[in-house]
């Protein structure tokens, strides 16, 4: 099947439109069925994917506006493949976890399926305009999900989320248009093909401004300090499913953008900006981890911890070596799975008690032992315990970044300390100690629906922690290719020095 | 042989998973305990078989599969069974087997019996990974794995509430568990940095490759690696200033304290230094090694001083563990790696025995820990009394017992190296050790039956449990007799540290000094605490009010210091950052939004539908443009 990527992108949206005519009662079942098919499609993509080929695969190319070089251009490589699979999997599990009595279930399912299209679309687009379309479209269903199913101040949170990220994206759009213009100046034709842009030689000045333009869009999405404040609001108000997808997939668009656009197109600027990115990322890691420790609300702890971990991903992206960059791609996946699972787990207790305040709990380990165990596994993955998925990426990122800055690595490495401080404090406050609140007696442990959504994630956490090779190998291949491309493309010797594809070469 | 390696390694894992099947709300199931214990015994047998193999045919090296490969990094799951690791394996599995069997009795009435065995076997599995791995990353897996199991087991009775520091210095099991985990993570960061340094300078994490490449590295890098790895070791082996977690970890069930916080896990740091002996014995890092020895000596004395007045039976034993770890580091730091390993093994046997004996006492006294409330238990629990007596004699280092050989060798090493200050402190500490261990024995088993007034009815442990403890007692007595054989075996792998001729000449005198001081300690303890009737011990209120007593009782105020200068500032800073995040970082975003909104609101007045006001604005605008154009031309 040569159009598997188109199928992956548009199947959920088409099925979503059909979803309007589905009976209200069977809306959830319909959603699960569609998401399951989509997930199987993405697995099929993996099976047919050639792991030894580092380049783009399953490419599709249809010119849309030929005179401006805009085309429907899709492709997937080792970097995007697993993010796509993670997106479809998290969507499926998220839909499974939806409560039967969710109000307006049909609209929810349609929103989610539409969102799924935009998510897959962003990660497989090779044309900047198509990428931008999916990038912006992803805001709409999420705006709706937060605004319609959220908490008391949902409208404020939703609008903030929308306007903040939209403002950044517009600056990014200017950058994208400028790229096409510069390409036209150099090559004489317009092109929005990202792979074409990889070959473009830009001056240091051009790279500088373009980097900043891209940065505006990506950094707000990540979200990097100090542009992160929309996230706690969004998480605080979003329903469980919204938070799960937001944390697991939508944030990855930002870091993915840096990998797909900033690094290969602007290698010299990327290297020059590394200290700047490093400082922001280190603040992100330490500062937000401390803010996470101060939270009273369980969900806010996870929200801030999410920002903190995104900081580790960011320094990995700018490590400029295969260990760090590959590690950060892997960490995007593991962060998606672990933070997704943690938001699901918070949702579980919120459904039972109608509160997320840690002071309301205590002793849950005794009343809900299976829940506590699953939470414990995810906690350990979150603090990066070896043999869980969380360790592999974090270890590689820190290892890779060590080459860039020793002090930076030690500060970033403090995440293994401060990360365990807030997570263990959360666990102690909520799960340990005597059961003091009467309302916590006789709470129901995880039921079949919740276990169906959570156990696959537990299995993946252990599987990829013990045997990450099937995922890490294709990532590593594509990352090395990207670094080679960067090095060839780079104009300044200092950039070439900073990029390390193989250690042997560095000696 | 390969299959034996896997049997030894994975048998405890299977046991853990089996017990895990009966997790959650499943009722207590005696089978879990016995299956876990049997599998542990299987692992022990496999370890012994491997030891025999290593003696005759040398080491076994297996690679199971790839773990992480990215960039140039390639980490396999590889296991190395050589003289050093097989020694650890036999010690770990032997003590674990005894502790497992012991726990079937000790945890008999606990409703989380199944969960306990699941954790305990998982711990042994992690510990075996730690000692068997053939590379630093594999070691780190085990390193963190034992940390988590320790967290789970210290916090095993998680349902207990927090109490103020004054009432219970360890606050609560869950608090102590978190403290242990976080403090160890501080050290782990050092360890990670060491791993990164090794990788970027050598390109591999495999022991054989790394140690072969070490001599070619620059001195500065070697020192940095040594420091980073030792910081890691300081956490697990609870060396000052990362030591407070160990005494607090006594909140865990006593078999856990015996296995993890005495015999095995806490020796991981010592093991790391022994394992990395090709690094630590390099000339370039001699400064670091001397520091290790000095710190070890300091900790030996420091911990022993606190044990002199401690009242909590488990804390006394924990402090003695800390002190003995100091001895091990002293030996390793001075280059006598095989002596450190020998003391590690001997200590594992007698300390586990001592802890299990203490567990029997607690069991008999309904979990009472205060030795002031005990006394005269000898009659009621003869078996435990004999065991604790043996263990304490071994710990005190009296002739023919295990501790005599191993500890004496360490003290002799200090003399041999000419580090007489270390030697002097270690000798004094040996006397203190003898005193506090027998103080605790006499307090609990001799003297007046103080417990009677408090309404306790002590009874000894199950017979089979006492029988199961016998192997430890036998080894606590006899392990030292095999010192020469052990030396011949282990020095195939570790540097053969030899005493100089001069030291050899004076060895008898050095040994005699240590024994005399130890016996003196025991005699003083006997005089003070074992008397009955008119000679019975009475509380010395005046002494308890003295500064020195308060200092020791409050652990030199180190926990207080941590609380005041680390925990509280961190909490306050976190709160402040959160406030800043809301008010400043988020506030400025809202401010920008509001500015847009406001400017729209203000400029709305322009659109009032009045034609003349529109003309006015147009005029103003045109004027502005003209001025701007004029300015632009003027500037040029």
mmCIF file of C-alpha atoms in Angstrom, chain A residues 298 349 361-376 426-435 440 443 445, chain B residues 23-25 111-112 115 119 151-152 155-160 174:
data_model
loop_
_atom_site.group_PDB
_atom_site.id
_atom_site.type_symbol
_atom_site.label_atom_id
_atom_site.label_comp_id
_atom_site.label_asym_id
_atom_site.label_seq_id
_atom_site.Cartn_x
_atom_site.Cartn_y
_atom_site.Cartn_z
ATOM 1 C CA UNK A 298 -1.770 16.164 42.263
ATOM 2 C CA UNK A 349 -8.814 9.158 41.479
ATOM 3 C CA UNK A 361 -5.916 11.584 50.321
ATOM 4 C CA UNK A 362 -3.414 9.557 52.339
ATOM 5 C CA UNK A 363 -3.221 5.819 52.738
ATOM 6 C CA UNK A 364 -4.542 5.061 49.258
ATOM 7 C CA UNK A 365 -1.994 2.228 49.004
ATOM 8 C CA UNK A 366 -4.054 0.313 51.527
ATOM 9 C CA UNK A 367 -7.450 0.976 49.982
ATOM 10 C CA UNK A 368 -6.467 0.738 46.309
ATOM 11 C CA UNK A 369 -3.411 -1.541 46.099
ATOM 12 C CA UNK A 370 -3.506 -2.175 42.344
ATOM 13 C CA UNK A 371 -3.918 1.496 41.628
ATOM 14 C CA UNK A 372 -1.013 2.225 43.940
ATOM 15 C CA UNK A 373 1.124 -0.375 42.198
ATOM 16 C CA UNK A 374 0.472 1.008 38.726
ATOM 17 C CA UNK A 375 1.094 4.501 40.023
ATOM 18 C CA UNK A 376 4.297 3.270 41.634
ATOM 19 C CA UNK A 426 3.347 13.139 46.084
ATOM 20 C CA UNK A 427 3.357 9.404 46.647
ATOM 21 C CA UNK A 428 3.863 9.743 50.363
ATOM 22 C CA UNK A 429 1.133 12.338 50.799
ATOM 23 C CA UNK A 430 -1.417 10.450 48.725
ATOM 24 C CA UNK A 431 -0.625 6.785 49.112
ATOM 25 C CA UNK A 432 1.238 6.360 52.388
ATOM 26 C CA UNK A 433 0.340 7.045 55.963
ATOM 27 C CA UNK A 434 -2.888 6.067 57.694
ATOM 28 C CA UNK A 435 -6.211 6.572 55.956
ATOM 29 C CA UNK A 440 -11.159 7.230 51.225
ATOM 30 C CA UNK A 443 -12.715 3.254 47.375
ATOM 31 C CA UNK A 445 -9.728 -0.286 42.995
ATOM 32 C CA UNK B 23 -0.296 -9.269 45.543
ATOM 33 C CA UNK B 24 -2.957 -6.809 46.353
ATOM 34 C CA UNK B 25 -5.712 -7.996 48.550
ATOM 35 C CA UNK B 111 -1.155 -9.222 56.564
ATOM 36 C CA UNK B 112 1.181 -8.166 53.776
ATOM 37 C CA UNK B 115 4.092 -8.520 49.325
ATOM 38 C CA UNK B 119 10.001 -7.253 47.532
ATOM 39 C CA UNK B 151 12.572 2.132 49.431
ATOM 40 C CA UNK B 152 9.761 -0.402 49.212
ATOM 41 C CA UNK B 155 8.440 1.869 53.805
ATOM 42 C CA UNK B 156 6.906 -1.565 54.083
ATOM 43 C CA UNK B 157 4.680 -0.500 56.957
ATOM 44 C CA UNK B 158 3.649 2.586 55.047
ATOM 45 C CA UNK B 159 0.406 2.903 56.966
ATOM 46 C CA UNK B 160 2.182 4.271 60.049
ATOM 47 C CA UNK B 174 7.432 6.210 54.581
#
